[in-house]
Short mmCIF file of C-alpha atoms in Angstrom, two decimals:
data_model
loop_
_atom_site.label_atom_id
_atom_site.label_comp_id
_atom_site.label_asym_id
_atom_site.label_seq_id
_atom_site.Cartn_x
_atom_site.Cartn_y
_atom_site.Cartn_z
CA UNK A 23 -105.39 26.15 -142.11
CA UNK A 24 -103.22 24.51 -144.70
CA UNK A 25 -104.54 23.11 -148.00
CA UNK A 26 -101.36 22.17 -149.78
CA UNK A 27 -99.31 18.90 -148.64
CA UNK A 28 -96.06 20.26 -147.21
CA UNK A 29 -92.85 18.62 -145.80
CA UNK A 30 -92.54 18.83 -142.05
CA UNK A 31 -88.87 18.37 -141.54
CA UNK A 32 -87.79 21.88 -140.98
CA UNK A 33 -86.25 20.72 -137.92
CA UNK A 34 -83.65 18.87 -139.90
CA UNK A 35 -82.61 22.12 -141.48
CA UNK A 36 -82.44 24.07 -138.09
CA UNK A 37 -80.28 21.21 -136.73
CA UNK A 38 -77.98 21.44 -139.70
CA UNK A 39 -77.61 25.04 -139.05
CA UNK A 40 -76.75 24.45 -135.38
CA UNK A 41 -74.15 21.98 -136.29
CA UNK A 42 -72.68 24.47 -138.69
CA UNK A 43 -72.54 26.98 -135.83
CA UNK A 44 -71.00 24.52 -133.62
CA UNK A 45 -68.14 23.94 -135.95
CA UNK A 46 -67.74 27.71 -136.43
CA UNK A 47 -67.41 28.11 -132.72
CA UNK A 48 -64.95 25.35 -132.46
CA UNK A 49 -62.94 27.09 -135.12
CA UNK A 50 -62.99 30.46 -133.51
CA UNK A 51 -62.29 29.12 -130.05
CA UNK A 52 -59.55 26.78 -131.32
CA UNK A 53 -61.25 23.49 -130.95
CA UNK A 54 -63.17 24.27 -127.65
CA UNK A 55 -66.95 24.67 -127.83
CA UNK A 56 -68.58 25.05 -124.37
CA UNK A 57 -72.20 24.58 -125.81
CA UNK A 58 -71.64 21.21 -127.75
CA UNK A 59 -73.52 19.37 -124.96
CA UNK A 60 -76.64 21.44 -125.82
CA UNK A 61 -77.26 19.45 -128.98
CA UNK A 62 -76.79 16.13 -126.99
CA UNK A 63 -79.39 17.34 -124.52
CA UNK A 64 -81.85 17.96 -127.32
CA UNK A 65 -81.46 14.70 -129.12
CA UNK A 66 -84.29 12.66 -127.41
CA UNK A 67 -86.85 15.39 -127.90
CA UNK A 68 -85.76 16.00 -131.66
CA UNK A 69 -85.50 12.28 -132.45
CA UNK A 70 -89.08 11.47 -131.42
CA UNK A 71 -90.58 14.49 -132.94
CA UNK A 72 -88.91 13.72 -136.20
CA UNK A 73 -90.22 10.13 -136.10
CA UNK A 74 -93.60 11.63 -135.65
CA UNK A 75 -93.03 14.04 -138.61
CA UNK A 76 -92.01 11.15 -140.91
CA UNK A 77 -94.53 8.62 -139.73
CA UNK A 78 -97.63 10.67 -138.95
CA UNK A 79 -97.82 8.61 -135.73
CA UNK A 80 -96.97 9.18 -132.10
CA UNK A 81 -98.19 9.95 -128.62
CA UNK A 82 -97.96 13.22 -127.08
CA UNK A 83 -97.23 11.68 -123.69
CA UNK A 84 -94.08 9.89 -125.06
CA UNK A 85 -92.96 13.21 -126.88
CA UNK A 86 -93.26 15.11 -123.54
CA UNK A 87 -91.62 12.36 -121.60
CA UNK A 88 -88.54 12.32 -123.96
CA UNK A 89 -88.53 16.16 -123.81
CA UNK A 90 -88.48 15.98 -120.05
CA UNK A 91 -85.48 13.48 -120.48
CA UNK A 92 -83.61 16.05 -122.57
CA UNK A 93 -84.27 18.81 -119.84
CA UNK A 94 -83.01 16.24 -117.18
CA UNK A 95 -79.81 15.57 -119.10
CA UNK A 96 -79.23 19.34 -119.47
CA UNK A 97 -79.58 19.53 -115.55
CA UNK A 98 -77.04 16.87 -114.95
CA UNK A 99 -74.48 17.70 -117.89
CA UNK A 100 -74.74 21.42 -117.88
CA UNK A 101 -76.02 22.17 -114.34
CA UNK A 102 -78.87 24.03 -116.12
CA UNK A 103 -81.22 24.64 -113.17
CA UNK A 104 -83.52 27.26 -111.84
CA UNK A 105 -82.25 28.30 -108.36
CA UNK A 106 -84.82 31.06 -107.86
CA UNK A 107 -87.73 33.05 -109.33
CA UNK A 108 -87.67 36.10 -107.22
CA UNK A 109 -90.89 34.99 -105.60
CA UNK A 110 -91.22 34.79 -101.82
CA UNK A 111 -91.59 31.14 -100.59
CA UNK A 112 -90.88 29.56 -104.01
CA UNK A 113 -87.18 30.70 -103.83
CA UNK A 114 -86.78 28.73 -100.57
CA UNK A 115 -88.12 25.66 -101.95
CA UNK A 116 -85.89 25.87 -105.09
CA UNK A 117 -82.96 25.88 -102.73
CA UNK A 118 -83.58 22.23 -102.39
CA UNK A 119 -81.78 20.29 -105.31
CA UNK A 120 -84.63 17.89 -105.73
CA UNK A 121 -87.25 20.68 -106.06
CA UNK A 122 -85.07 22.61 -108.45
CA UNK A 123 -84.69 19.49 -110.39
CA UNK A 124 -88.36 18.72 -110.77
CA UNK A 125 -89.27 22.48 -111.41
CA UNK A 126 -86.55 22.96 -113.98
CA UNK A 127 -87.50 19.74 -116.01
CA UNK A 128 -91.17 20.97 -115.87
CA UNK A 129 -90.30 24.42 -117.00
CA UNK A 130 -87.92 23.43 -119.82
CA UNK A 131 -90.54 20.81 -121.16
CA UNK A 132 -93.12 23.53 -120.92
CA UNK A 133 -91.22 25.98 -123.01
CA UNK A 134 -90.56 23.29 -125.63
CA UNK A 135 -94.17 22.27 -125.89
CA UNK A 136 -95.22 25.93 -126.09
CA UNK A 137 -93.17 26.45 -129.29
CA UNK A 138 -95.05 23.33 -130.70
CA UNK A 139 -98.41 24.95 -129.64
CA UNK A 140 -98.00 28.18 -131.52
CA UNK A 141 -96.65 26.44 -134.55
CA UNK A 142 -99.77 26.90 -136.71
CA UNK A 143 -98.99 29.69 -139.13
CA UNK A 144 -96.25 30.41 -141.63
CA UNK A 145 -93.44 32.17 -139.64
CA UNK A 146 -95.20 32.48 -136.41
CA UNK A 147 -93.18 29.96 -134.24
CA UNK A 148 -90.07 30.64 -136.17
CA UNK A 149 -90.17 34.55 -135.70
CA UNK A 150 -91.18 34.15 -131.83
CA UNK A 151 -88.14 31.69 -131.35
CA UNK A 152 -85.73 33.78 -133.26
CA UNK A 153 -86.57 36.93 -131.45
CA UNK A 154 -86.21 35.14 -128.16
CA UNK A 155 -82.77 33.85 -129.16
CA UNK A 156 -81.78 37.31 -130.24
CA UNK A 157 -82.71 38.69 -126.93
CA UNK A 158 -80.82 36.09 -125.07
CA UNK A 159 -77.80 36.66 -127.34
CA UNK A 160 -77.91 40.47 -126.61
CA UNK A 161 -78.00 39.95 -122.75
CA UNK A 162 -75.45 37.24 -123.00
CA UNK A 163 -73.21 39.65 -124.63
CA UNK A 164 -73.77 42.35 -122.17
CA UNK A 165 -72.80 40.01 -119.18
CA UNK A 166 -70.13 38.24 -121.08
CA UNK A 167 -71.46 34.83 -121.11
CA UNK A 168 -69.28 32.84 -123.59
CA UNK A 169 -71.50 29.64 -123.43
CA UNK A 170 -74.97 31.25 -124.11
CA UNK A 171 -73.91 33.91 -126.48
CA UNK A 172 -72.64 31.85 -129.42
CA UNK A 173 -75.37 29.15 -128.86
CA UNK A 174 -78.11 31.82 -128.97
CA UNK A 175 -76.66 33.47 -132.23
CA UNK A 176 -76.34 29.99 -133.87
CA UNK A 177 -79.99 29.20 -132.90
CA UNK A 178 -81.17 32.49 -134.16
CA UNK A 179 -79.29 32.12 -137.42
CA UNK A 180 -80.47 28.64 -137.93
CA UNK A 181 -84.12 29.71 -137.54
CA UNK A 182 -83.56 32.60 -139.78
CA UNK A 183 -82.37 30.35 -142.53
CA UNK A 184 -85.38 28.07 -142.04
CA UNK A 185 -87.87 31.12 -142.25
CA UNK A 186 -86.29 32.03 -145.68
CA UNK A 187 -88.21 28.85 -146.91
CA UNK A 188 -91.10 28.74 -144.61
CA UNK A 189 -92.16 32.35 -144.96
CA UNK A 190 -94.23 33.56 -146.81
CA UNK A 191 -95.08 30.62 -148.99
CA UNK A 192 -94.97 27.84 -146.41
CA UNK A 193 -92.92 25.55 -148.60
CA UNK A 194 -91.61 23.57 -145.46
CA UNK A 195 -92.79 23.38 -141.87
CA UNK A 196 -90.86 23.21 -138.69
CA UNK A 197 -92.55 20.06 -137.62
CA UNK A 198 -92.71 18.37 -134.04
CA UNK A 199 -89.02 17.63 -134.20
CA UNK A 200 -88.15 21.11 -135.14
CA UNK A 201 -90.50 22.77 -132.64
CA UNK A 202 -89.40 20.80 -129.64
CA UNK A 203 -85.72 21.06 -130.64
CA UNK A 204 -86.06 24.82 -130.84
CA UNK A 205 -88.19 25.05 -127.65
CA UNK A 206 -85.98 22.84 -125.65
CA UNK A 207 -82.85 24.93 -126.68
CA UNK A 208 -84.66 28.20 -125.80
CA UNK A 209 -85.58 26.80 -122.34
CA UNK A 210 -82.02 25.44 -121.70
CA UNK A 211 -80.48 28.68 -122.88
CA UNK A 212 -82.87 30.78 -120.57
CA UNK A 213 -82.00 28.68 -117.47
CA UNK A 214 -78.23 28.71 -118.22
CA UNK A 215 -78.22 32.51 -118.81
CA UNK A 216 -80.02 33.14 -115.45
CA UNK A 217 -78.17 30.60 -113.43
CA UNK A 218 -74.70 31.49 -114.59
CA UNK A 219 -75.33 35.30 -114.48
CA UNK A 220 -77.06 36.51 -111.19
CA UNK A 221 -77.58 40.00 -112.50
CA UNK A 222 -80.02 38.57 -115.15
CA UNK A 223 -83.46 38.48 -113.82
CA UNK A 224 -85.29 35.14 -113.90
CA UNK A 225 -88.29 37.20 -115.41
CA UNK A 226 -86.35 38.11 -118.31
CA UNK A 227 -86.67 34.86 -120.38
CA UNK A 228 -90.19 34.62 -119.01
CA UNK A 229 -91.11 37.89 -120.54
CA UNK A 230 -89.26 37.04 -123.73
CA UNK A 231 -91.43 33.95 -124.11
CA UNK A 232 -94.66 35.39 -122.59
CA UNK A 233 -96.69 34.59 -125.71
CA UNK A 234 -95.99 30.85 -126.18
CA UNK A 235 -96.01 30.24 -122.39
CA UNK A 236 -99.29 32.05 -121.84
CA UNK A 237 -100.81 30.43 -124.98
CA UNK A 238 -99.97 27.08 -123.53
CA UNK A 239 -101.21 27.70 -119.85
CA UNK A 240 -104.41 29.40 -121.21
CA UNK A 241 -105.15 26.49 -123.61
CA UNK A 242 -104.84 24.00 -120.89
CA UNK A 243 -107.10 26.03 -118.70
CA UNK A 244 -109.90 26.41 -121.30
CA UNK A 245 -109.85 22.81 -122.21
CA UNK A 246 -110.09 21.78 -118.58
CA UNK A 247 -112.98 24.17 -118.03
CA UNK A 248 -114.76 22.47 -121.04
CA UNK A 249 -114.10 18.99 -119.63
CA UNK A 250 -111.63 18.05 -122.30
CA UNK A 251 -108.13 16.55 -121.94
CA UNK A 252 -105.53 19.19 -121.92
CA UNK A 253 -103.47 17.31 -124.37
CA UNK A 254 -106.36 17.38 -126.97
CA UNK A 255 -105.75 19.45 -130.19
CA UNK A 256 -108.29 22.12 -131.12
CA UNK A 257 -108.84 25.16 -133.48
CA UNK A 258 -109.24 27.69 -130.76
CA UNK A 259 -105.66 28.96 -130.29
CA UNK A 260 -105.08 32.61 -130.51
CA UNK A 261 -103.40 32.55 -133.79
CA UNK A 262 -106.22 30.31 -135.34
CA UNK A 263 -108.83 32.83 -134.33
CA UNK A 264 -106.76 35.74 -135.73
CA UNK A 265 -106.66 33.77 -138.98
CA UNK A 266 -110.40 33.04 -139.06
CA UNK A 267 -111.76 36.20 -137.60
CA UNK A 268 -109.37 39.07 -138.25
CA UNK A 269 -107.74 38.14 -141.66
CA UNK A 270 -110.74 37.35 -143.66
CA UNK A 271 -108.87 37.12 -146.93
CA UNK A 272 -111.32 36.08 -149.66
CA UNK A 273 -113.41 34.06 -147.17
CA UNK A 274 -113.07 30.28 -147.25
CA UNK A 275 -113.59 29.79 -151.06
CA UNK A 276 -110.45 31.12 -152.37
CA UNK A 277 -107.69 29.44 -154.21
CA UNK A 278 -104.77 27.54 -152.60
CA UNK A 279 -102.60 30.58 -152.93
CA UNK A 280 -105.11 32.77 -151.34
CA UNK A 281 -105.08 30.32 -148.13
CA UNK A 282 -101.24 30.69 -148.05
CA UNK A 283 -101.40 34.50 -148.38
CA UNK A 284 -104.06 34.75 -145.69
CA UNK A 285 -102.02 32.36 -143.44
CA UNK A 286 -98.84 34.39 -143.76
CA UNK A 287 -100.70 37.73 -143.17
CA UNK A 288 -102.28 36.48 -140.03
CA UNK A 289 -98.77 35.43 -138.85
CA UNK A 290 -97.52 38.98 -139.51
CA UNK A 291 -100.38 40.43 -137.59
CA UNK A 292 -99.15 38.52 -134.49
CA UNK A 293 -95.38 39.30 -134.85
CA UNK A 294 -95.99 42.61 -132.92
CA UNK A 295 -96.68 40.54 -129.79
CA UNK A 296 -93.09 38.85 -129.46
CA UNK A 297 -91.57 42.14 -130.80
CA UNK A 298 -93.08 43.97 -127.90
CA UNK A 299 -92.21 41.27 -125.53
CA UNK A 300 -88.52 41.58 -126.77
CA UNK A 301 -88.51 45.21 -126.16
CA UNK A 302 -89.89 45.16 -122.60
CA UNK A 303 -87.59 42.22 -121.75
CA UNK A 304 -84.42 43.95 -123.15
CA UNK A 305 -85.39 47.28 -121.27
CA UNK A 306 -85.54 45.71 -117.84
CA UNK A 307 -83.39 42.49 -118.18
CA UNK A 308 -81.80 43.10 -114.81
CA UNK A 309 -85.06 44.25 -112.74
CA UNK A 310 -87.63 41.57 -111.78
CA UNK A 311 -90.38 44.04 -110.54
CA UNK A 312 -91.04 45.79 -113.81
CA UNK A 313 -90.81 42.39 -115.75
CA UNK A 314 -93.39 40.82 -113.20
CA UNK A 315 -95.80 43.69 -113.81
CA UNK A 316 -95.28 43.56 -117.47
CA UNK A 317 -95.96 39.69 -117.46
CA UNK A 318 -99.26 40.49 -115.46
CA UNK A 319 -100.24 43.13 -118.02
CA UNK A 320 -99.51 40.71 -120.72
CA UNK A 321 -101.60 37.91 -119.28
CA UNK A 322 -104.56 40.31 -118.74
CA UNK A 323 -104.50 41.76 -122.24
CA UNK A 324 -104.11 38.34 -123.90
CA UNK A 325 -107.15 37.09 -121.92
CA UNK A 326 -109.32 40.11 -122.88
CA UNK A 327 -108.24 40.06 -126.56
CA UNK A 328 -108.88 36.30 -126.75
CA UNK A 329 -112.42 36.96 -125.20
CA UNK A 330 -113.26 39.36 -127.95
CA UNK A 331 -112.09 37.11 -130.79
CA UNK A 332 -113.90 34.11 -129.51
CA UNK A 333 -117.16 36.15 -129.02
CA UNK A 334 -116.89 37.70 -132.60
CA UNK A 335 -116.40 41.14 -131.07
CA UNK A 336 -113.46 42.22 -133.31
CA UNK A 337 -113.81 45.86 -134.32
CA UNK A 338 -114.43 46.42 -137.96
CA UNK A 339 -111.35 48.50 -138.57
CA UNK A 340 -109.11 45.59 -137.52
CA UNK A 341 -110.67 43.19 -140.07
CA UNK A 342 -108.50 42.64 -143.08
CA UNK A 343 -110.23 41.88 -146.25
CA UNK A 344 -109.00 41.31 -149.82
CA UNK A 345 -109.60 43.67 -152.59
CA UNK A 346 -112.20 42.04 -154.89
CA UNK A 347 -111.54 44.15 -157.93
CA UNK A 348 -109.53 41.41 -159.69
CA UNK A 349 -112.07 38.71 -159.06
CA UNK A 350 -114.90 40.95 -160.38
CA UNK A 351 -112.90 41.60 -163.54
CA UNK A 352 -112.28 37.92 -164.03
CA UNK A 353 -116.07 37.36 -163.50
CA UNK A 354 -116.94 39.74 -166.15
CA UNK A 355 -114.60 38.35 -168.70
CA UNK A 356 -115.98 34.74 -168.03
CA UNK A 357 -119.55 35.91 -168.51
CA UNK A 358 -118.61 37.45 -171.83
#
């Protein structure tokens, strides 16, 4: 997708923004910052991801293991655990600390990995994560959660600053370090928001992050069905198919700036998905049943849309093509 060498240390910028937000919170609260431990929890996942970004080397298994370690640290230091999901049977099992620990670590690690999965177009992962952080900040303000609210605000603002450089020209990428840091913090904030406030439905953060979560689960499933390892990378993600089969901007023979423009337009086409998820999640943040139904509708809609994309059945009116007038005029001038 990308044709111009680009730095992949956007995670450093996001971390710098978070540290600035941490200091601002300390000043406002008179030296007390309840969410300072969050950055400590994210250290292992971020550090290894940054090493991979700088060295171009690394193993997915090690990255996931260190992300799981970060989630485990959050469980111990912040009591960030999933006690229930409003699902009969599963809630009983989650009542046992050992089960809750394993499930929480698995879920938070999965959310962190899911942000990395969708980090393939300019502004896509950033906008998804920023909207999710904004949604958590809004609900945290409603319920008066003084830990989640400032942390979610700082995260959203840090991502917004990154997006100013990342979108639309793609001058810097989030990288593995940034994606896993942002994803891990989103997972931790989601768990804390639900655990600390019983009125918040556990399906609220699931609906907020429905797109990256479902993209990850679906990718694992389709790779398994094809006899491939679930950890193998491929070019069959939903956002990649939108880039190749919906946004046909000057074909595959354009100039570098055409590729960048096409990349950003494809990303914008997908922004409606997290925006819709945000709207539904905020509308029913304290009611699990409509959120469960919405999550089911999302999963079905995603699967049907993916099927049409992968089978080249995109309606003609949805295909975006560049106007070729300028190119035609250039060709006439060149021919004399």
